Amino acid sequence: MTEADVLAAVRQFSQAKMGDDETGHGFDHIQRVVGLADRLVKQYPEADRVLTVTAAYLHDVIDEKLVADTAQASQEVRYFLAQQGFTTSQIETIFLIMDNMSYHKTLDGTAKPLPLEGKIVQDADRLDAIGAIGISRAIYFGGHFGEKIYDPAVQPRTAMTHAEYRNLNNETIINHFYEKLLTLKDLMNTTAAKDLAEHRQQVMLDFLAEYKAEWNAKA
Ligand code: ADP
Ligand code: NI
């Protein structure tokens, strides 16, 4: 199998798994993360492109938010990867990335260090949480879970644990920007992603300033 054949199979597997998510983790998110990861990896020739793109396609497939039984989902992914000719050590690397890249692991300080391929996929996933796309995903997610859009009386929370992050009582969509989205720029691993994050950060800052001005009938 050529590299292109393997990636086409991985793409198809991911699409079948991600298809109908309604929390902002659908296949459109996956395709953007793959596109960004593939763009970033070109700037790091020492990174393995097939591992990077494969991890990008699969990064949400075994997420606790999306599947009821993560152990069974993991088994399925392992079996699939072996069928595509990935070695045991490559499969371990892909799982190390999937198991340790998510934001809540970082919050709890339990994440293991990521290889360069994982740093790239994590950056691509975080880039897709900010900027214009990030704004739309936060609103979509907040609407799905019944958050208020804004309440000036509710202060953003600081230094949250994973449990607090997932507790959406009293959470507002606008506060989510201060609690998480505006902090992502400085958490980027690669300088290539930091550069892209600068512009997306400004898009969010402009949105928040405009939103508050309109809220207060000042714009
Ligand atoms: P990860 O799987 O990387 O840990 P999350 O599930 O925390 O990511 O976030 C996925 C998407 O949902 C992101 O775009 C994020 O900003 C958005 N999101 C997460 N929590 C909230 C929230 N409380 N309000 C609005 N959007 C949220
Ligand atoms: Ni993701």
Coordinates of N, CA, C and O and ligand atoms in Angstrom, one line a residue, residues 23-25 29 59-60 63-65 101-105 125-126 128-130 133-143 145 147-148 157 162 165-168 171-177 179-181 184, ligand 1:
T23 N -21.6 18.4 18.7 CA -21.0 19.2 19.7 C -19.8 20.0 19.1 O -19.0 20.6 19.9
G24 N -19.6 20.0 17.8 CA -18.5 20.7 17.2 C -17.3 19.9 17.0 O -16.2 20.4 16.7
H25 N -17.5 18.5 17.1 CA -16.4 17.6 16.8 C -16.6 16.8 15.6 O -16.1 15.7 15.5
H29 N -14.6 19.3 11.5 CA -13.5 19.7 12.4 C -12.2 18.8 12.1 O -11.1 19.4 12.0
H59 N -7.8 11.7 16.1 CA -7.6 12.3 17.5 C -8.8 12.4 18.3 O -8.7 12.3 19.5
D60 N -10.0 12.4 17.7 CA -11.2 12.5 18.5 C -12.1 11.2 18.5 O -13.1 11.1 19.2
D63 N -12.5 9.7 21.9 CA -12.8 10.7 23.0 C -14.0 10.3 23.9 O -15.0 9.8 23.4
E64 N -13.8 10.4 25.2 CA -14.9 10.1 26.1 C -16.2 10.9 25.8 O -17.3 10.4 26.2
K65 N -16.1 12.0 25.2 CA -17.3 12.8 24.8 C -18.1 12.1 23.7 O -19.3 12.4 23.6
M101 N -3.2 14.5 24.2 CA -3.2 15.8 23.6 C -4.3 16.7 24.0 O -4.3 17.9 23.8
S102 N -5.3 16.2 24.7 CA -6.5 17.0 24.9 C -6.3 18.0 26.0 O -5.5 17.9 26.9
Y103 N -7.1 19.1 25.9 CA -6.9 20.2 26.8 C -7.1 19.9 28.2 O -6.4 20.4 29.1
H104 N -8.1 19.0 28.5 CA -8.4 18.7 29.9 C -7.2 18.0 30.6 O -7.0 18.1 31.8
K105 N -6.5 17.2 29.8 CA -5.3 16.5 30.4 C -4.3 17.6 30.8 O -3.6 17.4 31.8
D125 N -5.3 21.2 16.4 CA -6.6 21.1 17.1 C -6.9 22.4 17.9 O -8.0 22.9 17.9
R126 N -5.9 23.0 18.5 CA -6.1 24.2 19.2 C -6.3 25.4 18.3 O -7.1 26.3 18.6
D128 N -8.0 25.2 15.6 CA -9.4 25.1 15.2 C -10.3 25.5 16.3 O -11.5 25.5 16.0
A129 N -9.8 25.7 17.5 CA -10.7 26.2 18.6 C -10.7 27.7 18.7 O -11.4 28.3 19.5
I130 N -9.8 28.4 17.9 CA -9.7 29.8 18.0 C -10.1 30.5 16.6 O -10.4 29.8 15.7
I133 N -13.5 30.4 13.2 CA -14.0 29.0 13.4 C -14.3 28.8 14.9 O -15.3 28.2 15.3
G134 N -13.3 29.2 15.7 CA -13.4 29.0 17.1 C -14.6 29.7 17.7 O -15.3 29.1 18.6
I135 N -14.9 30.9 17.3 CA -16.0 31.6 17.7 C -17.3 30.8 17.4 O -18.2 30.6 18.3
S136 N -17.4 30.4 16.2 CA -18.6 29.6 15.8 C -18.7 28.3 16.5 O -19.8 27.9 16.9
R137 N -17.6 27.6 16.8 CA -17.7 26.4 17.5 C -18.1 26.6 19.0 O -18.9 25.8 19.5
A138 N -17.6 27.6 19.6 CA -18.0 27.9 21.0 C -19.5 28.2 21.1 O -20.2 27.7 22.0
I139 N -20.0 29.0 20.1 CA -21.4 29.3 20.2 C -22.3 28.0 19.9 O -23.3 27.8 20.6
Y140 N -21.8 27.2 19.0 CA -22.5 26.0 18.7 C -22.5 25.0 19.9 O -23.6 24.5 20.3
F141 N -21.4 24.9 20.5 CA -21.2 24.0 21.7 C -22.1 24.5 22.8 O -22.9 23.8 23.4
G142 N -22.0 25.8 23.1 CA -22.8 26.4 24.2 C -24.3 26.3 23.9 O -25.0 26.0 24.9
G143 N -24.7 26.5 22.7 CA -26.1 26.3 22.4 C -26.6 24.9 22.6 O -27.6 24.6 23.2
F145 N -25.4 22.7 24.7 CA -25.5 22.4 26.1 C -26.2 23.4 27.0 O -26.2 23.4 28.2
E147 N -25.9 26.7 27.4 CA -25.3 27.9 28.1 C -25.9 29.2 27.7 O -26.4 29.3 26.5
K148 N -25.9 30.2 28.6 CA -26.3 31.5 28.2 C -25.2 32.1 27.3 O -24.0 31.7 27.4
R157 N -14.1 32.0 35.3 CA -13.4 31.2 36.3 C -11.9 31.1 36.0 O -11.5 31.2 34.8
H162 N -10.3 19.7 35.7 CA -11.1 19.1 34.6 C -12.6 19.0 34.9 O -13.4 19.4 34.1
Y165 N -14.0 22.4 34.6 CA -14.1 22.7 33.1 C -15.4 22.1 32.5 O -16.0 22.7 31.7
R166 N -15.7 20.9 32.9 CA -16.9 20.2 32.3 C -18.2 20.6 33.0 O -19.2 20.1 32.6
N167 N -18.1 21.3 34.1 CA -19.3 21.7 34.8 C -19.9 23.0 34.1 O -19.3 24.1 34.3
L168 N -21.0 22.9 33.4 CA -21.5 24.0 32.6 C -22.5 24.8 33.3 O -23.1 25.8 32.7
E171 N -22.0 28.6 33.3 CA -21.0 28.9 32.3 C -21.7 29.8 31.2 O -22.8 29.6 30.9
T172 N -20.9 30.7 30.7 CA -21.4 31.5 29.6 C -20.5 31.3 28.4 O -19.3 31.1 28.6
I173 N -21.0 31.5 27.2 CA -20.1 31.3 26.0 C -19.1 32.4 26.0 O -17.9 32.1 25.7
I174 N -19.4 33.6 26.4 CA -18.4 34.7 26.4 C -17.3 34.4 27.4 O -16.1 34.6 27.1
N175 N -17.7 33.9 28.6 CA -16.7 33.5 29.6 C -15.7 32.4 29.1 O -14.6 32.4 29.5
H176 N -16.2 31.5 28.2 CA -15.4 30.5 27.7 C -14.1 31.0 27.0 O -13.1 30.5 27.0
F177 N -14.3 32.2 26.4 CA -13.2 32.8 25.7 C -12.1 33.2 26.7 O -10.9 32.9 26.4
E179 N -11.8 32.0 29.8 CA -11.3 30.8 30.5 C -10.4 29.9 29.7 O -9.5 29.3 30.3
K180 N -10.6 29.9 28.4 CA -9.8 28.9 27.6 C -9.3 29.5 26.3 O -8.1 29.6 26.1
L181 N -10.2 30.0 25.5 CA -9.8 30.3 24.1 C -8.7 31.3 23.9 O -7.8 31.1 23.1
L184 N -5.1 29.9 24.5 CA -4.5 28.9 23.7 C -3.3 29.4 22.9 O -2.3 28.6 22.6
Ligands
ADP1 P1 -10.7 18.9 23.7 O1 -11.5 17.7 23.2 O2 -9.6 19.4 22.9 O3 -10.4 18.9 25.2 P2 -13.1 20.5 24.2 O4 -14.1 19.4 24.1 O5 -12.8 21.1 25.5 O6 -11.7 20.1 23.5 O7 -13.6 21.6 23.2 C1 -14.1 21.3 21.9 C2 -14.7 22.6 21.4 O8 -15.9 23.0 22.2 C3 -13.8 23.8 21.4 O9 -14.0 24.5 20.2 C4 -14.2 24.5 22.6 O10 -13.9 25.8 22.6 C5 -15.7 24.3 22.7 N1 -16.1 24.3 24.1 C6 -15.6 23.5 25.1 N2 -16.2 23.9 26.3 C7 -17.0 24.9 26.0 C8 -17.9 25.8 26.8 N3 -18.0 25.6 28.1 N4 -18.6 26.7 26.2 C9 -18.4 26.9 24.8 N5 -17.6 26.2 24.0 C10 -16.9 25.2 24.6

